[in-house]
N, C-alpha and C. Protein backbone atom coordinates (compact mmCIF):
# COMPACT_ATOMS: atom_id res chain seq x y z
N MET A 1 -15.15 -15.58 17.96
CA MET A 1 -15.16 -14.74 16.98
C MET A 1 -14.86 -13.61 17.42
N LEU A 2 -14.77 -12.90 18.44
CA LEU A 2 -14.66 -11.29 18.97
C LEU A 2 -12.87 -11.74 18.56
N LEU A 3 -12.35 -12.56 18.48
CA LEU A 3 -10.75 -12.74 18.90
C LEU A 3 -10.60 -12.74 17.13
N LEU A 4 -11.32 -13.35 16.63
CA LEU A 4 -11.34 -13.33 15.03
C LEU A 4 -11.51 -12.10 14.53
N LEU A 5 -12.40 -11.02 14.84
CA LEU A 5 -12.58 -9.85 14.24
C LEU A 5 -11.69 -8.81 14.61
N LEU A 6 -10.58 -9.25 16.06
CA LEU A 6 -9.71 -8.28 16.30
C LEU A 6 -8.44 -8.86 15.99
N GLY A 7 -8.53 -10.13 14.95
CA GLY A 7 -6.80 -10.26 14.07
C GLY A 7 -7.53 -9.56 13.04
N ILE A 8 -8.20 -9.91 12.32
CA ILE A 8 -8.45 -9.18 11.03
C ILE A 8 -8.56 -7.81 11.00
N ILE A 9 -8.90 -6.91 12.50
CA ILE A 9 -8.83 -5.59 12.34
C ILE A 9 -7.23 -5.23 12.73
N VAL A 10 -6.33 -5.94 12.92
CA VAL A 10 -4.99 -5.97 13.40
C VAL A 10 -4.28 -6.03 12.09
N LEU A 11 -4.68 -6.92 11.48
CA LEU A 11 -4.03 -7.29 10.26
C LEU A 11 -4.43 -5.84 9.22
N HIS A 12 -5.36 -5.34 9.31
CA HIS A 12 -5.98 -4.47 8.27
C HIS A 12 -5.54 -3.19 8.55
N VAL A 13 -5.15 -3.25 10.04
CA VAL A 13 -4.48 -1.71 10.28
C VAL A 13 -2.72 -1.86 10.32
N SER A 14 -2.41 -2.99 10.30
CA SER A 14 -0.78 -3.48 9.63
C SER A 14 -0.91 -2.94 8.46
N VAL A 15 -1.50 -3.34 7.45
CA VAL A 15 -1.36 -3.07 6.16
C VAL A 15 -1.48 -1.41 6.02
N LEU A 16 -1.98 -0.96 6.77
CA LEU A 16 -2.50 0.38 6.49
C LEU A 16 -1.46 1.40 6.68
N VAL A 17 -0.64 0.70 7.57
CA VAL A 17 0.63 1.47 8.34
C VAL A 17 1.59 1.34 7.21
N LEU A 18 1.92 0.02 6.77
CA LEU A 18 2.69 -0.38 5.97
C LEU A 18 2.54 0.43 4.54
N LEU A 19 1.39 0.68 4.52
CA LEU A 19 1.07 1.17 2.70
C LEU A 19 1.46 2.90 3.44
N PHE A 20 1.19 3.43 4.68
CA PHE A 20 1.29 4.90 4.64
C PHE A 20 2.90 5.15 4.43
N VAL A 21 3.22 3.95 5.20
CA VAL A 21 4.97 4.03 5.08
C VAL A 21 5.87 4.10 4.24
N SER A 22 5.25 3.29 3.62
CA SER A 22 5.95 2.89 2.49
C SER A 22 5.80 4.06 1.40
N THR A 23 4.60 4.92 1.19
CA THR A 23 3.93 5.76 0.48
C THR A 23 5.06 7.10 0.79
N ILE A 24 5.29 7.21 2.35
CA ILE A 24 5.57 8.69 2.47
C ILE A 24 7.38 8.55 2.66
N VAL A 25 8.05 7.51 3.37
CA VAL A 25 9.31 7.54 3.20
C VAL A 25 9.96 7.78 2.42
N SER A 26 11.78 8.15 2.43
CA SER A 26 12.12 8.86 1.48
C SER A 26 13.37 7.06 1.44
N GLN A 27 12.78 6.12 1.34
CA GLN A 27 14.00 5.28 1.18
C GLN A 27 13.52 4.01 -0.10
N TRP A 28 12.98 4.26 -1.54
CA TRP A 28 12.43 3.34 -2.38
C TRP A 28 13.89 3.15 -3.25
N LEU A 29 14.86 4.27 -3.17
CA LEU A 29 16.30 3.75 -3.56
C LEU A 29 17.20 4.21 -2.91
N VAL A 30 17.82 3.82 -2.80
CA VAL A 30 18.98 4.23 -1.39
C VAL A 30 20.26 4.06 -2.28
N GLY A 31 21.64 4.89 -2.34
CA GLY A 31 22.65 4.80 -2.82
C GLY A 31 23.51 5.71 -1.83
N VAL A 32 24.77 5.92 -2.15
CA VAL A 32 25.69 6.51 -0.87
C VAL A 32 25.64 8.02 -1.08
N GLY A 33 24.98 8.14 -0.04
CA GLY A 33 24.84 10.07 -0.07
C GLY A 33 23.54 10.18 -0.65
N HIS A 34 22.56 9.35 -1.00
CA HIS A 34 21.82 9.55 -1.81
C HIS A 34 20.08 8.36 -1.70
N THR A 35 19.13 9.08 -1.61
CA THR A 35 17.83 8.47 -1.04
C THR A 35 16.68 9.07 -2.08
N ALA A 36 16.02 7.99 -2.69
CA ALA A 36 14.70 8.43 -3.30
C ALA A 36 13.97 7.97 -2.93
N ASP A 37 12.52 8.69 -3.08
CA ASP A 37 11.30 8.20 -2.72
C ASP A 37 10.18 8.27 -4.38
N LEU A 38 9.19 8.20 -4.04
CA LEU A 38 7.99 8.79 -5.25
C LEU A 38 7.86 10.17 -5.08
N TRP A 39 8.27 11.38 -4.18
CA TRP A 39 7.88 12.78 -4.38
C TRP A 39 9.56 13.41 -4.14
N GLN A 40 10.65 12.83 -3.63
CA GLN A 40 11.63 13.45 -3.78
C GLN A 40 12.71 12.97 -3.71
N ASN A 41 13.59 13.75 -4.42
CA ASN A 41 15.20 13.01 -3.78
C ASN A 41 16.01 13.62 -3.22
N CYS A 42 16.87 13.01 -2.26
CA CYS A 42 17.63 13.59 -1.17
C CYS A 42 18.95 13.36 -1.34
N THR A 43 19.92 14.49 -0.92
CA THR A 43 21.05 14.12 -0.92
C THR A 43 21.80 14.06 0.29
N THR A 44 22.89 13.71 1.03
CA THR A 44 23.19 13.96 2.30
C THR A 44 24.98 13.94 1.96
N GLY A 45 25.34 14.58 3.16
CA GLY A 45 26.41 15.04 2.95
C GLY A 45 27.33 16.15 3.80
N SER A 46 28.11 17.46 3.54
CA SER A 46 28.04 18.18 4.50
C SER A 46 26.44 18.90 4.55
N VAL A 47 25.72 19.30 3.54
CA VAL A 47 24.43 19.66 3.64
C VAL A 47 23.18 18.66 2.92
N PHE A 48 22.05 18.40 3.60
CA PHE A 48 20.98 17.79 3.60
C PHE A 48 20.47 18.74 2.69
N HIS A 49 20.12 18.10 1.54
CA HIS A 49 19.08 18.67 0.39
C HIS A 49 18.51 17.82 -0.24
N CYS A 50 17.10 18.23 -0.40
CA CYS A 50 16.00 17.56 -1.07
C CYS A 50 15.63 17.67 -2.18
N LEU A 51 15.42 17.68 -3.35
CA LEU A 51 14.83 18.17 -4.52
C LEU A 51 13.39 17.31 -4.67
N THR A 52 12.49 17.89 -5.75
CA THR A 52 11.16 17.48 -5.94
C THR A 52 12.01 16.63 -6.89
N SER A 53 10.80 15.37 -6.87
CA SER A 53 11.05 14.31 -7.97
C SER A 53 11.10 14.22 -9.18
N SER A 54 10.90 13.62 -10.24
CA SER A 54 10.43 13.94 -11.30
C SER A 54 9.22 13.72 -11.99
N THR A 55 9.26 14.44 -12.82
CA THR A 55 7.69 14.18 -13.56
C THR A 55 7.36 13.28 -14.55
N ASN A 56 8.01 12.26 -14.60
CA ASN A 56 7.88 11.33 -15.28
C ASN A 56 6.64 10.70 -15.24
N GLU A 57 6.29 10.10 -16.33
CA GLU A 57 4.66 9.60 -16.36
C GLU A 57 4.76 8.45 -15.62
N TRP A 58 5.83 7.32 -15.28
CA TRP A 58 5.79 5.97 -14.86
C TRP A 58 5.86 6.69 -13.41
N LEU A 59 6.71 7.18 -13.05
CA LEU A 59 7.08 8.07 -11.59
C LEU A 59 5.45 7.85 -11.18
N GLN A 60 4.44 9.06 -11.48
CA GLN A 60 3.35 9.38 -11.34
C GLN A 60 2.29 8.29 -11.33
N SER A 61 2.29 7.39 -12.35
CA SER A 61 1.61 6.32 -11.98
C SER A 61 1.78 5.30 -11.07
N VAL A 62 3.12 5.61 -10.42
CA VAL A 62 3.13 4.44 -9.17
C VAL A 62 2.74 5.18 -8.08
N GLN A 63 2.75 7.00 -8.19
CA GLN A 63 2.37 7.79 -7.01
C GLN A 63 0.55 7.64 -6.82
N ALA A 64 0.09 7.39 -8.47
CA ALA A 64 -1.51 7.30 -8.40
C ALA A 64 -1.63 5.95 -7.60
N MET A 65 -1.23 4.81 -7.68
CA MET A 65 -1.35 3.38 -7.14
C MET A 65 -1.46 3.33 -6.16
N MET A 66 -0.28 3.84 -5.56
CA MET A 66 -0.15 3.85 -3.87
C MET A 66 -1.21 4.72 -3.20
N ILE A 67 -1.43 6.06 -3.84
CA ILE A 67 -1.92 6.26 -2.86
C ILE A 67 -4.07 5.78 -2.96
N LEU A 68 -4.10 5.71 -4.58
CA LEU A 68 -5.20 4.81 -4.47
C LEU A 68 -5.01 3.93 -3.70
N SER A 69 -3.83 2.77 -3.10
CA SER A 69 -4.26 1.43 -2.46
C SER A 69 -4.73 2.16 -1.16
N ILE A 70 -4.05 3.26 -0.44
CA ILE A 70 -4.07 3.80 0.48
C ILE A 70 -5.78 4.09 0.82
N ILE A 71 -6.34 4.40 -0.44
CA ILE A 71 -7.46 5.11 -0.24
C ILE A 71 -8.87 3.97 -0.13
N PHE A 72 -8.26 2.86 -1.11
CA PHE A 72 -9.24 1.35 -1.17
C PHE A 72 -9.28 0.70 0.33
N SER A 73 -7.67 1.20 0.94
CA SER A 73 -7.50 0.08 2.44
C SER A 73 -8.24 0.90 3.49
N ILE A 74 -8.49 2.32 3.27
CA ILE A 74 -9.22 2.95 4.30
C ILE A 74 -10.76 2.85 3.93
N LEU A 75 -10.76 3.05 2.67
CA LEU A 75 -12.63 2.51 2.55
C LEU A 75 -13.11 1.10 3.10
N SER A 76 -12.08 0.21 2.74
CA SER A 76 -12.32 -1.33 3.14
C SER A 76 -12.44 -1.15 4.83
N LEU A 77 -11.66 -0.40 5.31
CA LEU A 77 -11.38 -0.47 6.75
C LEU A 77 -12.89 0.20 7.34
N PHE A 78 -13.50 1.20 6.54
CA PHE A 78 -14.71 2.40 6.75
C PHE A 78 -15.92 1.08 6.80
N LEU A 79 -15.74 0.47 5.49
CA LEU A 79 -16.96 -0.30 5.42
C LEU A 79 -17.18 -1.41 6.02
N PHE A 80 -16.00 -1.92 6.30
CA PHE A 80 -16.09 -3.33 7.59
C PHE A 80 -16.80 -2.57 8.93
N PHE A 81 -16.14 -1.49 9.29
CA PHE A 81 -16.98 -1.33 10.70
C PHE A 81 -18.49 -0.96 10.04
N CYS A 82 -18.83 -0.35 8.99
CA CYS A 82 -20.13 0.08 8.61
C CYS A 82 -21.56 -1.27 8.68
N GLN A 83 -20.50 -2.04 7.59
CA GLN A 83 -21.23 -3.41 7.65
C GLN A 83 -21.14 -4.63 9.04
N LEU A 84 -20.42 -4.16 10.17
CA LEU A 84 -20.47 -5.31 11.09
C LEU A 84 -21.41 -4.95 11.74
N PHE A 85 -22.04 -3.42 11.67
CA PHE A 85 -23.28 -2.84 12.10
C PHE A 85 -24.37 -3.42 11.62
N THR A 86 -24.83 -3.07 10.29
CA THR A 86 -25.90 -3.22 9.88
C THR A 86 -26.07 -4.39 8.70
N LEU A 87 -25.26 -5.48 8.33
CA LEU A 87 -25.29 -6.52 8.01
C LEU A 87 -26.14 -7.79 8.44
N THR A 88 -26.79 -8.34 7.76
CA THR A 88 -27.50 -9.10 8.40
C THR A 88 -26.81 -10.39 8.71
N LYS A 89 -27.16 -11.53 9.78
CA LYS A 89 -26.62 -12.45 10.31
C LYS A 89 -26.62 -13.41 9.14
N GLY A 90 -25.59 -13.88 8.78
CA GLY A 90 -25.06 -14.91 7.79
C GLY A 90 -24.32 -14.31 6.54
N GLY A 91 -24.57 -12.79 6.82
CA GLY A 91 -24.12 -12.37 5.54
C GLY A 91 -22.48 -11.92 5.29
N ARG A 92 -22.06 -11.71 4.39
CA ARG A 92 -20.47 -12.03 3.90
C ARG A 92 -19.85 -10.48 3.49
N PHE A 93 -18.64 -10.15 4.09
CA PHE A 93 -18.34 -9.09 3.69
C PHE A 93 -17.64 -8.67 2.49
N TYR A 94 -18.44 -8.69 1.34
CA TYR A 94 -18.11 -8.78 0.03
C TYR A 94 -17.59 -7.79 -0.47
N VAL A 95 -18.30 -6.51 -0.26
CA VAL A 95 -17.77 -5.31 -0.44
C VAL A 95 -16.34 -4.81 0.40
N THR A 96 -16.14 -4.93 1.56
CA THR A 96 -15.03 -4.74 2.04
C THR A 96 -13.73 -5.66 1.63
N GLY A 97 -14.09 -6.85 1.61
CA GLY A 97 -13.10 -7.45 0.89
C GLY A 97 -12.97 -7.08 -0.59
N ILE A 98 -13.49 -6.94 -1.57
CA ILE A 98 -13.30 -6.43 -2.65
C ILE A 98 -12.49 -5.39 -2.47
N PHE A 99 -12.85 -4.15 -1.99
CA PHE A 99 -12.09 -2.96 -1.81
C PHE A 99 -10.49 -3.33 -1.01
N GLN A 100 -10.26 -4.15 -0.55
CA GLN A 100 -8.78 -4.77 0.13
C GLN A 100 -8.43 -5.29 -0.58
N ILE A 101 -9.01 -6.35 -1.58
CA ILE A 101 -7.85 -6.80 -2.93
C ILE A 101 -7.65 -5.79 -3.87
N LEU A 102 -8.42 -4.63 -4.27
CA LEU A 102 -8.23 -3.75 -4.63
C LEU A 102 -7.03 -2.94 -4.67
N ALA A 103 -6.97 -2.56 -3.22
CA ALA A 103 -5.95 -2.04 -2.61
C ALA A 103 -4.39 -2.76 -2.65
N GLY A 104 -4.75 -4.10 -2.74
CA GLY A 104 -3.67 -4.84 -2.56
C GLY A 104 -2.86 -4.95 -4.16
N LEU A 105 -3.60 -4.75 -5.30
CA LEU A 105 -3.78 -5.21 -6.73
C LEU A 105 -3.15 -3.55 -6.73
N CYS A 106 -3.25 -2.38 -6.22
CA CYS A 106 -2.66 -0.82 -6.34
C CYS A 106 -1.42 -1.04 -6.21
N VAL A 107 -0.90 -1.80 -4.99
CA VAL A 107 -0.02 -1.96 -4.74
C VAL A 107 0.83 -2.85 -5.39
N MET A 108 0.50 -3.57 -6.06
CA MET A 108 1.32 -4.54 -6.54
C MET A 108 1.79 -4.15 -7.86
N SER A 109 0.52 -3.10 -8.73
CA SER A 109 0.80 -2.42 -9.73
C SER A 109 1.97 -1.12 -9.68
N GLY A 110 2.02 -0.51 -8.07
CA GLY A 110 2.93 0.45 -8.21
C GLY A 110 4.54 0.06 -8.02
N ALA A 111 4.33 -1.26 -7.03
CA ALA A 111 5.85 -1.22 -7.30
C ALA A 111 6.41 -1.79 -8.27
N ALA A 112 5.25 -2.81 -8.88
CA ALA A 112 5.46 -3.39 -10.49
C ALA A 112 6.20 -2.62 -11.11
N ILE A 113 5.52 -1.49 -11.10
CA ILE A 113 6.03 -0.09 -12.36
C ILE A 113 7.26 0.01 -11.83
N PHE A 114 7.40 0.40 -10.67
CA PHE A 114 8.68 0.87 -10.15
C PHE A 114 9.61 0.47 -9.98
N THR A 115 9.68 -1.49 -10.21
CA THR A 115 10.61 -2.03 -10.18
C THR A 115 11.30 -2.02 -11.56
N VAL A 116 10.38 -1.92 -12.57
CA VAL A 116 11.07 -2.11 -13.80
C VAL A 116 11.16 -0.95 -14.76
N ARG A 117 10.64 0.30 -14.36
CA ARG A 117 10.80 1.69 -14.75
C ARG A 117 11.53 3.22 -14.25
N HIS A 118 12.05 2.28 -12.87
CA HIS A 118 12.25 3.46 -12.21
C HIS A 118 13.73 3.85 -12.43
N THR A 119 14.67 3.06 -13.41
CA THR A 119 16.08 3.71 -14.67
C THR A 119 15.29 4.87 -15.61
N ASP A 120 14.04 4.75 -15.60
CA ASP A 120 13.46 6.31 -16.31
C ASP A 120 13.77 7.62 -15.90
N TRP A 121 13.26 7.47 -14.35
CA TRP A 121 13.73 8.76 -13.61
C TRP A 121 14.72 8.95 -12.58
N GLN A 122 15.65 7.67 -12.67
CA GLN A 122 16.81 7.99 -11.76
C GLN A 122 18.02 7.13 -12.71
N GLN A 123 19.05 7.71 -12.63
CA GLN A 123 20.25 7.02 -13.16
C GLN A 123 20.65 5.59 -12.74
N ALA A 124 21.08 5.18 -13.89
CA ALA A 124 21.40 3.88 -13.32
C ALA A 124 22.80 3.75 -13.27
N SER A 125 22.81 3.26 -11.55
CA SER A 125 24.19 3.12 -11.18
C SER A 125 24.64 1.52 -10.40
N ALA A 126 25.45 1.35 -9.84
CA ALA A 126 26.24 0.23 -9.25
C ALA A 126 25.41 0.10 -7.92
N ASP A 127 26.12 1.48 -7.11
CA ASP A 127 25.84 1.56 -5.83
C ASP A 127 24.37 2.06 -5.20
N VAL A 128 23.81 1.76 -5.84
CA VAL A 128 22.23 2.34 -5.89
C VAL A 128 21.08 0.89 -5.46
N SER A 129 20.74 0.70 -4.67
CA SER A 129 19.46 -0.42 -4.42
C SER A 129 18.63 0.22 -3.44
N PHE A 130 17.44 -0.73 -3.72
CA PHE A 130 16.05 -0.75 -3.43
C PHE A 130 16.34 -0.91 -1.57
N GLY A 131 15.36 0.14 -1.09
CA GLY A 131 15.31 0.85 0.29
C GLY A 131 14.07 -0.12 0.74
N PHE A 132 14.01 0.08 2.49
CA PHE A 132 13.24 -0.50 2.96
C PHE A 132 11.86 0.09 2.53
N ALA A 133 11.35 1.05 1.99
CA ALA A 133 9.85 1.29 2.07
C ALA A 133 9.72 0.50 0.65
N TYR A 134 10.36 0.63 -0.20
CA TYR A 134 10.05 -0.51 -1.29
C TYR A 134 9.87 -1.94 -1.13
N ILE A 135 10.55 -2.62 -0.08
CA ILE A 135 10.13 -3.60 0.54
C ILE A 135 9.10 -3.80 1.40
N LEU A 136 8.48 -2.66 2.31
CA LEU A 136 7.42 -2.67 2.83
C LEU A 136 6.31 -2.70 1.79
N ALA A 137 6.27 -1.80 0.92
CA ALA A 137 5.48 -2.10 -0.30
C ALA A 137 5.05 -3.15 -0.78
N TRP A 138 6.25 -4.06 -1.09
CA TRP A 138 6.09 -5.25 -1.50
C TRP A 138 5.15 -6.41 -0.31
N VAL A 139 5.50 -5.80 1.02
CA VAL A 139 5.12 -6.84 2.00
C VAL A 139 3.66 -6.72 2.09
N ALA A 140 3.30 -5.29 2.00
CA ALA A 140 1.83 -5.00 2.15
C ALA A 140 0.97 -5.75 1.18
N PHE A 141 1.54 -5.46 -0.10
CA PHE A 141 0.84 -6.33 -1.33
C PHE A 141 0.40 -7.93 -0.46
N PRO A 142 0.84 -9.03 -0.45
CA PRO A 142 0.43 -10.08 0.04
C PRO A 142 -0.92 -10.06 1.03
N LEU A 143 0.06 -9.09 2.29
CA LEU A 143 -1.44 -8.63 3.56
C LEU A 143 -2.42 -8.28 2.94
N ALA A 144 -2.69 -7.41 2.13
CA ALA A 144 -3.99 -6.84 1.69
C ALA A 144 -4.50 -7.62 1.07
N LEU A 145 -4.30 -8.88 -0.05
CA LEU A 145 -4.90 -9.36 -0.73
C LEU A 145 -5.44 -10.55 0.24
N ILE A 146 -4.62 -10.80 1.31
CA ILE A 146 -4.62 -12.00 2.37
C ILE A 146 -6.21 -11.37 3.35
N SER A 147 -5.67 -10.24 3.54
CA SER A 147 -6.99 -10.02 4.18
C SER A 147 -8.21 -9.65 3.49
N GLY A 148 -8.10 -9.43 2.05
CA GLY A 148 -9.35 -9.08 1.37
C GLY A 148 -10.08 -10.26 1.21
N VAL A 149 -9.19 -11.27 1.55
CA VAL A 149 -9.75 -13.15 0.70
C VAL A 149 -10.74 -13.52 2.31
N ILE A 150 -9.82 -13.24 3.36
CA ILE A 150 -10.51 -13.24 4.90
C ILE A 150 -12.09 -12.44 4.85
N TYR A 151 -12.11 -11.60 4.27
CA TYR A 151 -13.21 -10.44 4.29
C TYR A 151 -14.20 -11.13 3.59
N VAL A 152 -13.55 -11.97 2.60
CA VAL A 152 -14.88 -12.37 1.65
C VAL A 152 -15.47 -13.61 1.85
N ILE A 153 -14.02 -14.29 2.93
CA ILE A 153 -14.45 -15.68 3.35
C ILE A 153 -15.59 -15.45 4.43
N LEU A 154 -15.38 -14.55 5.03
CA LEU A 154 -16.04 -14.17 6.55
C LEU A 154 -17.47 -13.90 6.68
N ARG A 155 -18.19 -14.61 7.37
CA ARG A 155 -19.66 -14.57 8.01
C ARG A 155 -20.20 -13.96 8.92
N LYS A 156 -20.92 -12.98 8.95
CA LYS A 156 -21.40 -12.21 10.26
C LYS A 156 -22.27 -13.43 11.17
N ARG A 157 -21.53 -13.31 12.42
CA ARG A 157 -22.65 -14.28 13.26
C ARG A 157 -22.64 -13.12 14.37
N GLU A 158 -23.72 -13.51 15.21
CA GLU A 158 -24.02 -13.10 16.37
C GLU A 158 -22.83 -13.05 17.56
């Protein structure tokens, strides 16, 4: 049982790390001499220069979804530790699982909106592709859902 709990905690912390990295790092869109993320657009060349990202409503919704996913995942981890000590024997971690599933749905919504609408605030170009932070957001989505389902299924034992 202890190994199962440790595995779930490692999975949850991995999801949190993926969410933080994908939200913070400036690699959602990558082009020749240009990177962009949710917060800023940077150009490289003779001088490295970053400008604040667009104020487009769709981009702001992606920012909100990514931040909400981090908040839900942190709340889920906190609630798991609280329920681990207060939940009665045989009880299920429903609240923890629901918050983790909500985190997964938020990151999925944010990444899907970015996929469909990124051309609204970035010029479409042949040399621009999705970066590793964007991919990490999509990787965090199924992992968050899996850990949420595991929390819902998990029963507390001695």
